[in-house]
Amino acid sequence: MGMWQRLTNLFRREHVDAEIEEELRAHLEMAAEDAVRAGMSETEARRTARLRFGNPVAMRERTAGADTALALEGIWRDVRHAVWQQRHSPAFTATAVVTLALGIGATTAIFTLIQQVMLRSLPVAHPEQLWRIGDSDQCCYSARYSQGDWNFFSWEAYKLFRAHTPAFQDLAAFQLGEGNAELGVRRAGSPAPAEARNGEYVSGNFFRTFGLSAWRGRLLTDADDQEGAPPVAVMRFHTWQEKYGSDPSVVGATFQINGHAFTMIGVAPPGFFGAKVDADNMPDFWLPLTAEPLIAGGATRLKDPRSGWLNLIGRVRPGTATRALEAQIQTELHQWLASHVPDMSPQEKPLWEKQTVHLTPGGAGVSPMREDYKGGLLLLLVCAVCVLLVACANIANLLLARGLKDRPQTAIRAALGASRARLVRKAMAESLTLSLFGAVAGIAVAYAGTRLILHLAFGPNTWVPVDAAPSIPVLLFALGISMMTGIVFGMAPAWMTSHAEPIEALRGANRSVGGHRGVFGTAGAQKTLVIVQVTISLVLLSAAAMLGQSLRNRAHQDFGFDPDGRYLVSIDPKLSNYTQEQLVLLFREIEGRLRAIPGVRMAGSALHAPLTGVWTHDILTEGQPEPGPNDDLNSGWNRVTPGFFETLGDRIVMGRAITDDDNANTRPVAVVNETFARKFFSNQNPIGKHFGPAPRKNAGTYEIVGVAADMNFSGSSLPVYFVPEAQTTHFDQANLESREVWSHALYTIVIQATGNHPDMQAQIKKAVADVDPNLLMYDVQSYSDVIHGGFSQEKMIAGLTWLFGAVGLMLAAVGLYGVTAYGVEQRTSEIGVRMALGANRANVIRMVLRAAFWQVGIGVALGIPAAIGAGWAIASQLFGVQPWNPVVLGLATLLLVLTALAAAAIPARRAAAVDPMRALRAE
Amino acid sequence: MARYDLQGSLDLLVLKTLSQRGKLHGYGIVLHIQRASDELLHVEEGSLYPALHRMEQSRWIASEWALTETGRRAKYYKLTAMGRRQLQETEANFEQLVKGVRTMLRYA
């Protein structure tokens, strides 16, 4: 038989079958003829031949099976049959497909995010050759010679590393995450006001280090990164597309950036978003490091050796031993530190020789996002895998139940001569088609799920460097697991039945199958699966309840002020190049306008409003002994206008608040919070005492005039001091002087209003714009929105854990229902007998429920310790919730038990409705 | 050492029959093996037909429909060139097997 014929046979199974049948018939008849010739009667001859021949159906099957091509055709036929069967049991199919889709989809969605956020390399050439100096993804800018483990470097240190480390083919520097260059950008000649953009200062070899070439124009070179070079900038592709409509004429055009003319020399390649992965502050423009003094003015950090504000990533020459390189970098760091010993504070001096630096793979860039979302995403992954397990257990249960229901049919097929392989193959085809349907739905769920999570985590309008397309390996993994489940549990009943003597299976077909095989085999397996589902669901539910409680605690904690009726305006006056004197007047005027709005009681401005974070540095108090190198001198600092404390209702515990009289003509004063007073003055009265930013010579800078009640600035109670907007001090230290200059451009205005004013936000916006239409305004938010926005990650995690818990619970309920219903069906005749013998309906219901609750009980018994363990495992994510939490656990258990009761009650009622006469007659 | 199994011996019997008798249908093969082996070997029809179809798939034998002496339509099988080579190989293997088994029995 040629290949062609074999292929045509595939579509002509009937023909092939007929041919085999004819061949066999010819054989039979020839044998019979011979027998007659030998003297046998014709009927007897036929009978003898037949007997010798055995089962003709089985033989035909076997003969056809010899043809491998036909075997293939058999699978196709089985698949067609399976699809047909699934169309005719829509409830079963829908349950199975939805279950699989949820399991596969959830796991894939979460893992896609993990892969994107945590494991993905930057879209650059040979990311494996990139190594980073430093090993932490945490931000921030540092102004110390004693960072401990070094991550942020000054320009001077960068230049030293670059010049003395030939193992780096190229070493690039870029501005670290927090405190990116906020730019007000206007295309030259355009009448539109300046728009807010993010900038990032990078070294001239930045793009070369990453092996990138320009999409349009050219990228930065070392020649652009020279002091005195004409100011140039490179635009991110995404910004070019979104904000400038892919207009090719931007290349070569002049842009006013914070009032300075820059030439836009090119557009970076698509997909490249810089070397930093974060949810916000992604750069729109890249500027050379040497452009920093132009933009930052007096606040420049470029030439301050104390300011660590650069991350370093280099391309290492192939074959370099990174351990040796790390040692060399460490030596270079020490040499550099040695040259700055005279500049060090007394606290830093004993530490500089103990400073360390590590080299880590840099292919994934620097990722504050990874740092922020690591814990949460891992937690969600565990939850998703739990849901996948519950889903697989459900599929297993459904398939087992169906396999048992099909047992008589399978037995008949086996008795009629269908081969075992054929029976098992049929079951497999059914499982596989189900898994495939589930997988297709799962891809949709995964895609939608990833989008949903991104939406929940970052809001609808933020662009994040994360792609929602499902990760293929994970999808295949989840699909593989569900297929394995399908294959194993779909085939098991068919295999077991085909193993049994057909006659035995047939005999038992219409009776309860819970006989010898059932207890130990499938029924036991089904119950075990339900127990596992109950256990996992309980863990998921209790974790969800704890996270939900923790979120509520966070949102309703005491922030030190009442968010009700208070609003927050975020602005950036830095971009309009006001002088310091103009700023004082600007804020006075804005606050006046705001107070004139009907309903507004008070307005005040600050560099940092509560819950928006606060900068910290080391301070020293006058007249107190020199602290040791390990003493914690850290304090937050803030700059405010006189109305600030009153606007927030912040109580002045001692002394006075800042007033209009604290201005350029009076002595520099500060108000401190209670934590500050406790930390630096323990039981003394702090009023009248002096302190200042380290080093020692500044210790007399500010006089404390008041103590204010604590407010929450950045998530925990922190010492904070407040200085007046209207006062300026001068420092010898470059970093302090730069801070003094930029900190006068206050970022936030707080407003307190009474009554209900739906258009308050619009009125606030208008009032601020009336003062200066060019003032860059980011947002006007009610303070409750600020609070909720601040917990978006916790909210997402708690929300998704609830979702997973609910899905797990639902699936467990479906599983329990299935097993109980199946049990009732199998025991119908037994129940009939019991009722005939005098059992009443209540007895029957109790009997069925007892069986169900055994499984739930064991599941709960296993689940409670597991849930407590899970509580300990997520303890770091909890706020004000104990990992061992009887109330939460009790509620989760109660919810589970009630759901289980509902799931078991339906079949129990059905059992109670059994008509004893009918049941017995059926027997 | 030659590899050999029981399935191989049925193949060998069929191939040998066809090489001696030319064209033959399934029933004829059964009869021939029975006669030629002095009634020592009975081929099960249940094994014969799957084997025939398998060998046809492997192109050791070819088939065609023809009329028997009694005018009945039957499927006739004949050896192909590949089948002839296969027969030589199988026969050699079988000789080896027999030799091996006999040596073994004598040794014991």
PDB file of N, CA and C in Angstrom, chain A residues 1-3 6 9 16 19-20 22-27 29-35 37 49 52-53 59 62-64 66-69, chain B residues 25-28 30-31 34 42-54 56-59 61 65 68 70 72-75 77:
ATOM      1  N   MET A   1       0.852  -1.190   0.000  1.00  0.00           N
ATOM      2  CA  MET A   1       0.000   0.000   0.000  1.00  0.00           C
ATOM      3  C   MET A   1       0.888   1.240   0.000  1.00  0.00           C
ATOM      4  N   GLY A   2       0.713   2.082  -0.977  1.00  0.00           N
ATOM      5  CA  GLY A   2       1.578   3.259  -1.075  1.00  0.00           C
ATOM      6  C   GLY A   2       1.170   4.322  -0.079  1.00  0.00           C
ATOM      7  N   MET A   3       2.048   5.299   0.043  1.00  0.00           N
ATOM      8  CA  MET A   3       1.783   6.409   0.961  1.00  0.00           C
ATOM      9  C   MET A   3       0.460   7.080   0.611  1.00  0.00           C
ATOM     10  N   ARG A   6      -2.386   5.119   1.654  1.00  0.00           N
ATOM     11  CA  ARG A   6      -2.539   5.160   3.098  1.00  0.00           C
ATOM     12  C   ARG A   6      -3.217   6.460   3.519  1.00  0.00           C
ATOM     13  N   ASN A   9      -6.722   6.384   2.647  1.00  0.00           N
ATOM     14  CA  ASN A   9      -7.412   5.510   3.595  1.00  0.00           C
ATOM     15  C   ASN A   9      -7.882   6.255   4.825  1.00  0.00           C
ATOM     16  N   VAL A  16     -12.014   0.854   4.101  1.00  0.00           N
ATOM     17  CA  VAL A  16     -11.005  -0.080   4.599  1.00  0.00           C
ATOM     18  C   VAL A  16     -11.653  -1.151   5.470  1.00  0.00           C
ATOM     19  N   GLU A  19     -13.289  -3.662   3.371  1.00  0.00           N
ATOM     20  CA  GLU A  19     -12.339  -4.532   2.704  1.00  0.00           C
ATOM     21  C   GLU A  19     -11.853  -5.632   3.639  1.00  0.00           C
ATOM     22  N   ILE A  20     -11.528  -5.215   4.870  1.00  0.00           N
ATOM     23  CA  ILE A  20     -11.068  -6.213   5.844  1.00  0.00           C
ATOM     24  C   ILE A  20     -12.171  -7.220   6.105  1.00  0.00           C
ATOM     25  N   GLU A  22     -14.554  -8.139   4.159  1.00  0.00           N
ATOM     26  CA  GLU A  22     -14.720  -9.047   3.030  1.00  0.00           C
ATOM     27  C   GLU A  22     -13.623 -10.108   3.033  1.00  0.00           C
ATOM     28  N   GLU A  23     -12.433  -9.683   3.348  1.00  0.00           N
ATOM     29  CA  GLU A  23     -11.302 -10.618   3.380  1.00  0.00           C
ATOM     30  C   GLU A  23     -11.556 -11.702   4.415  1.00  0.00           C
ATOM     31  N   LEU A  24     -12.033 -11.268   5.597  1.00  0.00           N
ATOM     32  CA  LEU A  24     -12.267 -12.224   6.671  1.00  0.00           C
ATOM     33  C   LEU A  24     -13.428 -13.160   6.325  1.00  0.00           C
ATOM     34  N   ARG A  25     -14.457 -12.594   5.640  1.00  0.00           N
ATOM     35  CA  ARG A  25     -15.605 -13.422   5.281  1.00  0.00           C
ATOM     36  C   ARG A  25     -15.174 -14.514   4.284  1.00  0.00           C
ATOM     37  N   ALA A  26     -14.343 -14.078   3.337  1.00  0.00           N
ATOM     38  CA  ALA A  26     -13.851 -15.045   2.355  1.00  0.00           C
ATOM     39  C   ALA A  26     -13.140 -16.182   3.063  1.00  0.00           C
ATOM     40  N   HIS A  27     -12.334 -15.830   4.062  1.00  0.00           N
ATOM     41  CA  HIS A  27     -11.595 -16.834   4.828  1.00  0.00           C
ATOM     42  C   HIS A  27     -12.557 -17.809   5.501  1.00  0.00           C
ATOM     43  N   GLU A  29     -15.608 -18.493   4.825  1.00  0.00           N
ATOM     44  CA  GLU A  29     -16.389 -19.326   3.913  1.00  0.00           C
ATOM     45  C   GLU A  29     -15.544 -20.424   3.285  1.00  0.00           C
ATOM     46  N   MET A  30     -14.299 -20.069   2.968  1.00  0.00           N
ATOM     47  CA  MET A  30     -13.421 -21.111   2.421  1.00  0.00           C
ATOM     48  C   MET A  30     -13.213 -22.216   3.437  1.00  0.00           C
ATOM     49  N   ALA A  31     -13.023 -21.811   4.707  1.00  0.00           N
ATOM     50  CA  ALA A  31     -12.837 -22.804   5.757  1.00  0.00           C
ATOM     51  C   ALA A  31     -14.069 -23.679   5.889  1.00  0.00           C
ATOM     52  N   ALA A  32     -15.253 -23.043   5.817  1.00  0.00           N
ATOM     53  CA  ALA A  32     -16.495 -23.796   5.944  1.00  0.00           C
ATOM     54  C   ALA A  32     -16.644 -24.786   4.773  1.00  0.00           C
ATOM     55  N   GLU A  33     -16.328 -24.310   3.558  1.00  0.00           N
ATOM     56  CA  GLU A  33     -16.429 -25.175   2.377  1.00  0.00           C
ATOM     57  C   GLU A  33     -15.565 -26.421   2.541  1.00  0.00           C
ATOM     58  N   ASP A  34     -14.345 -26.190   3.001  1.00  0.00           N
ATOM     59  CA  ASP A  34     -13.428 -27.323   3.209  1.00  0.00           C
ATOM     60  C   ASP A  34     -13.995 -28.308   4.207  1.00  0.00           C
ATOM     61  N   ALA A  35     -14.601 -27.751   5.258  1.00  0.00           N
ATOM     62  CA  ALA A  35     -15.160 -28.602   6.306  1.00  0.00           C
ATOM     63  C   ALA A  35     -16.297 -29.450   5.741  1.00  0.00           C
ATOM     64  N   ARG A  37     -16.638 -30.288   2.659  1.00  0.00           N
ATOM     65  CA  ARG A  37     -16.018 -31.272   1.793  1.00  0.00           C
ATOM     66  C   ARG A  37     -15.510 -32.454   2.621  1.00  0.00           C
ATOM     67  N   ALA A  49     -15.899 -23.137  12.094  1.00  0.00           N
ATOM     68  CA  ALA A  49     -15.028 -22.087  11.539  1.00  0.00           C
ATOM     69  C   ALA A  49     -15.104 -20.816  12.382  1.00  0.00           C
ATOM     70  N   ARG A  52     -13.342 -21.214  15.722  1.00  0.00           N
ATOM     71  CA  ARG A  52     -11.901 -21.122  15.519  1.00  0.00           C
ATOM     72  C   ARG A  52     -11.470 -19.691  15.315  1.00  0.00           C
ATOM     73  N   PHE A  53     -12.321 -18.967  14.604  1.00  0.00           N
ATOM     74  CA  PHE A  53     -11.983 -17.613  14.205  1.00  0.00           C
ATOM     75  C   PHE A  53     -11.966 -16.630  15.377  1.00  0.00           C
ATOM     76  N   MET A  59     -11.238  -8.900  15.955  1.00  0.00           N
ATOM     77  CA  MET A  59     -10.206  -9.183  14.962  1.00  0.00           C
ATOM     78  C   MET A  59     -10.133  -8.058  13.936  1.00  0.00           C
ATOM     79  N   ARG A  62      -8.317  -5.265  15.453  1.00  0.00           N
ATOM     80  CA  ARG A  62      -6.873  -5.515  15.534  1.00  0.00           C
ATOM     81  C   ARG A  62      -6.213  -5.410  14.182  1.00  0.00           C
ATOM     82  N   THR A  63      -6.911  -5.947  13.183  1.00  0.00           N
ATOM     83  CA  THR A  63      -6.336  -5.898  11.841  1.00  0.00           C
ATOM     84  C   THR A  63      -6.213  -4.452  11.389  1.00  0.00           C
ATOM     85  N   ALA A  64      -7.281  -3.681  11.631  1.00  0.00           N
ATOM     86  CA  ALA A  64      -7.238  -2.274  11.253  1.00  0.00           C
ATOM     87  C   ALA A  64      -6.160  -1.542  12.043  1.00  0.00           C
ATOM     88  N   ALA A  66      -3.401  -2.608  12.880  1.00  0.00           N
ATOM     89  CA  ALA A  66      -2.056  -2.870  12.375  1.00  0.00           C
ATOM     90  C   ALA A  66      -1.592  -1.748  11.461  1.00  0.00           C
ATOM     91  N   ASP A  67      -2.560  -1.047  10.905  1.00  0.00           N
ATOM     92  CA  ASP A  67      -2.209   0.047  10.010  1.00  0.00           C
ATOM     93  C   ASP A  67      -2.007   1.308  10.833  1.00  0.00           C
ATOM     94  N   THR A  68      -0.782   1.785  10.938  1.00  0.00           N
ATOM     95  CA  THR A  68      -0.508   2.931  11.807  1.00  0.00           C
ATOM     96  C   THR A  68      -1.283   4.154  11.346  1.00  0.00           C
ATOM     97  N   ALA A  69      -1.416   4.293  10.038  1.00  0.00           N
ATOM     98  CA  ALA A  69      -2.155   5.438   9.536  1.00  0.00           C
ATOM     99  C   ALA A  69      -3.592   5.371  10.007  1.00  0.00           C
TER     100      ALA A  69
ATOM    101  N   HIS B  25      -3.845 -16.548  -0.703  1.00  0.00           N
ATOM    102  CA  HIS B  25      -4.694 -15.771   0.205  1.00  0.00           C
ATOM    103  C   HIS B  25      -4.490 -16.254   1.632  1.00  0.00           C
ATOM    104  N   GLY B  26      -5.086 -15.521   2.601  1.00  0.00           N
ATOM    105  CA  GLY B  26      -4.864 -15.789   4.019  1.00  0.00           C
ATOM    106  C   GLY B  26      -5.190 -17.218   4.401  1.00  0.00           C
ATOM    107  N   TYR B  27      -6.335 -17.709   3.912  1.00  0.00           N
ATOM    108  CA  TYR B  27      -6.742 -19.070   4.253  1.00  0.00           C
ATOM    109  C   TYR B  27      -5.733 -20.073   3.707  1.00  0.00           C
ATOM    110  N   GLY B  28      -5.273 -19.805   2.501  1.00  0.00           N
ATOM    111  CA  GLY B  28      -4.261 -20.668   1.884  1.00  0.00           C
ATOM    112  C   GLY B  28      -2.981 -20.699   2.707  1.00  0.00           C
ATOM    113  N   VAL B  30      -2.734 -20.288   5.949  1.00  0.00           N
ATOM    114  CA  VAL B  30      -2.994 -21.103   7.134  1.00  0.00           C
ATOM    115  C   VAL B  30      -2.848 -22.582   6.787  1.00  0.00           C
ATOM    116  N   LEU B  31      -3.515 -22.970   5.670  1.00  0.00           N
ATOM    117  CA  LEU B  31      -3.485 -24.381   5.265  1.00  0.00           C
ATOM    118  C   LEU B  31      -2.073 -24.846   4.964  1.00  0.00           C
ATOM    119  N   GLN B  34       0.061 -25.331   7.998  1.00  0.00           N
ATOM    120  CA  GLN B  34      -0.404 -26.517   8.704  1.00  0.00           C
ATOM    121  C   GLN B  34       0.149 -27.788   8.035  1.00  0.00           C
ATOM    122  N   HIS B  42      -0.214 -24.575  14.057  1.00  0.00           N
ATOM    123  CA  HIS B  42      -1.511 -23.999  13.705  1.00  0.00           C
ATOM    124  C   HIS B  42      -1.416 -22.483  13.829  1.00  0.00           C
ATOM    125  N   VAL B  43      -1.667 -21.787  12.744  1.00  0.00           N
ATOM    126  CA  VAL B  43      -1.618 -20.319  12.810  1.00  0.00           C
ATOM    127  C   VAL B  43      -2.987 -19.798  13.226  1.00  0.00           C
ATOM    128  N   GLU B  44      -3.017 -18.988  14.244  1.00  0.00           N
ATOM    129  CA  GLU B  44      -4.269 -18.366  14.690  1.00  0.00           C
ATOM    130  C   GLU B  44      -4.676 -17.303  13.675  1.00  0.00           C
ATOM    131  N   GLU B  45      -5.934 -17.360  13.212  1.00  0.00           N
ATOM    132  CA  GLU B  45      -6.390 -16.317  12.295  1.00  0.00           C
ATOM    133  C   GLU B  45      -6.315 -14.939  12.957  1.00  0.00           C
ATOM    134  N   GLY B  46      -6.585 -14.973  14.265  1.00  0.00           N
ATOM    135  CA  GLY B  46      -6.562 -13.702  15.018  1.00  0.00           C
ATOM    136  C   GLY B  46      -5.201 -13.036  14.972  1.00  0.00           C
ATOM    137  N   SER B  47      -4.138 -13.801  14.778  1.00  0.00           N
ATOM    138  CA  SER B  47      -2.819 -13.203  14.689  1.00  0.00           C
ATOM    139  C   SER B  47      -2.423 -12.975  13.236  1.00  0.00           C
ATOM    140  N   LEU B  48      -2.920 -13.871  12.364  1.00  0.00           N
ATOM    141  CA  LEU B  48      -2.454 -13.845  10.978  1.00  0.00           C
ATOM    142  C   LEU B  48      -2.812 -12.529  10.285  1.00  0.00           C
ATOM    143  N   TYR B  49      -4.121 -12.141  10.368  1.00  0.00           N
ATOM    144  CA  TYR B  49      -4.521 -10.975   9.584  1.00  0.00           C
ATOM    145  C   TYR B  49      -3.853  -9.686  10.022  1.00  0.00           C
ATOM    146  N   PRO B  50      -3.781  -9.421  11.345  1.00  0.00           N
ATOM    147  CA  PRO B  50      -3.009  -8.227  11.733  1.00  0.00           C
ATOM    148  C   PRO B  50      -1.576  -8.301  11.214  1.00  0.00           C
ATOM    149  N   ALA B  51      -0.963  -9.510  11.256  1.00  0.00           N
ATOM    150  CA  ALA B  51       0.425  -9.646  10.795  1.00  0.00           C
ATOM    151  C   ALA B  51       0.507  -9.348   9.306  1.00  0.00           C
ATOM    152  N   LEU B  52      -0.443  -9.884   8.536  1.00  0.00           N
ATOM    153  CA  LEU B  52      -0.430  -9.634   7.094  1.00  0.00           C
ATOM    154  C   LEU B  52      -0.515  -8.133   6.811  1.00  0.00           C
ATOM    155  N   HIS B  53      -1.445  -7.452   7.517  1.00  0.00           N
ATOM    156  CA  HIS B  53      -1.604  -6.019   7.268  1.00  0.00           C
ATOM    157  C   HIS B  53      -0.376  -5.234   7.686  1.00  0.00           C
ATOM    158  N   ARG B  54       0.252  -5.709   8.763  1.00  0.00           N
ATOM    159  CA  ARG B  54       1.454  -5.014   9.214  1.00  0.00           C
ATOM    160  C   ARG B  54       2.570  -5.172   8.191  1.00  0.00           C
ATOM    161  N   GLU B  56       2.226  -5.750   5.103  1.00  0.00           N
ATOM    162  CA  GLU B  56       1.885  -4.993   3.904  1.00  0.00           C
ATOM    163  C   GLU B  56       2.272  -3.514   4.099  1.00  0.00           C
ATOM    164  N   GLN B  57       2.035  -2.999   5.353  1.00  0.00           N
ATOM    165  CA  GLN B  57       2.432  -1.627   5.664  1.00  0.00           C
ATOM    166  C   GLN B  57       3.934  -1.461   5.507  1.00  0.00           C
ATOM    167  N   SER B  58       4.679  -2.505   5.902  1.00  0.00           N
ATOM    168  CA  SER B  58       6.136  -2.431   5.832  1.00  0.00           C
ATOM    169  C   SER B  58       6.637  -2.752   4.423  1.00  0.00           C
ATOM    170  N   ARG B  59       5.716  -3.011   3.506  1.00  0.00           N
ATOM    171  CA  ARG B  59       6.027  -3.293   2.096  1.00  0.00           C
ATOM    172  C   ARG B  59       6.874  -4.551   1.919  1.00  0.00           C
ATOM    173  N   ILE B  61       5.183  -7.423   1.725  1.00  0.00           N
ATOM    174  CA  ILE B  61       4.295  -8.155   0.828  1.00  0.00           C
ATOM    175  C   ILE B  61       3.354  -7.162   0.154  1.00  0.00           C
ATOM    176  N   TRP B  65      -6.784  -8.276  -5.160  1.00  0.00           N
ATOM    177  CA  TRP B  65      -7.989  -9.100  -5.110  1.00  0.00           C
ATOM    178  C   TRP B  65      -8.022  -9.975  -6.365  1.00  0.00           C
ATOM    179  N   THR B  68     -10.663 -17.171  -6.608  1.00  0.00           N
ATOM    180  CA  THR B  68     -10.085 -18.477  -6.258  1.00  0.00           C
ATOM    181  C   THR B  68     -10.518 -19.503  -7.302  1.00  0.00           C
ATOM    182  N   THR B  70     -12.524 -21.777  -6.877  1.00  0.00           N
ATOM    183  CA  THR B  70     -13.969 -21.970  -6.760  1.00  0.00           C
ATOM    184  C   THR B  70     -14.735 -20.705  -7.141  1.00  0.00           C
ATOM    185  N   ARG B  72     -14.403 -17.610  -5.951  1.00  0.00           N
ATOM    186  CA  ARG B  72     -14.694 -16.678  -4.864  1.00  0.00           C
ATOM    187  C   ARG B  72     -13.683 -15.541  -4.888  1.00  0.00           C
ATOM    188  N   ARG B  73     -14.160 -14.311  -4.559  1.00  0.00           N
ATOM    189  CA  ARG B  73     -13.226 -13.176  -4.495  1.00  0.00           C
ATOM    190  C   ARG B  73     -12.407 -13.273  -3.203  1.00  0.00           C
ATOM    191  N   ALA B  74     -11.090 -13.242  -3.317  1.00  0.00           N
ATOM    192  CA  ALA B  74     -10.258 -13.299  -2.103  1.00  0.00           C
ATOM    193  C   ALA B  74      -9.045 -12.389  -2.294  1.00  0.00           C
ATOM    194  N   LYS B  75      -8.456 -12.013  -1.158  1.00  0.00           N
ATOM    195  CA  LYS B  75      -7.298 -11.112  -1.220  1.00  0.00           C
ATOM    196  C   LYS B  75      -6.032 -11.973  -1.253  1.00  0.00           C
ATOM    197  N   TYR B  77      -1.870 -12.459  -1.447  1.00  0.00           N
ATOM    198  CA  TYR B  77      -0.640 -11.775  -1.051  1.00  0.00           C
ATOM    199  C   TYR B  77       0.534 -12.372  -1.793  1.00  0.00           C
TER     200      TYR B  77
END
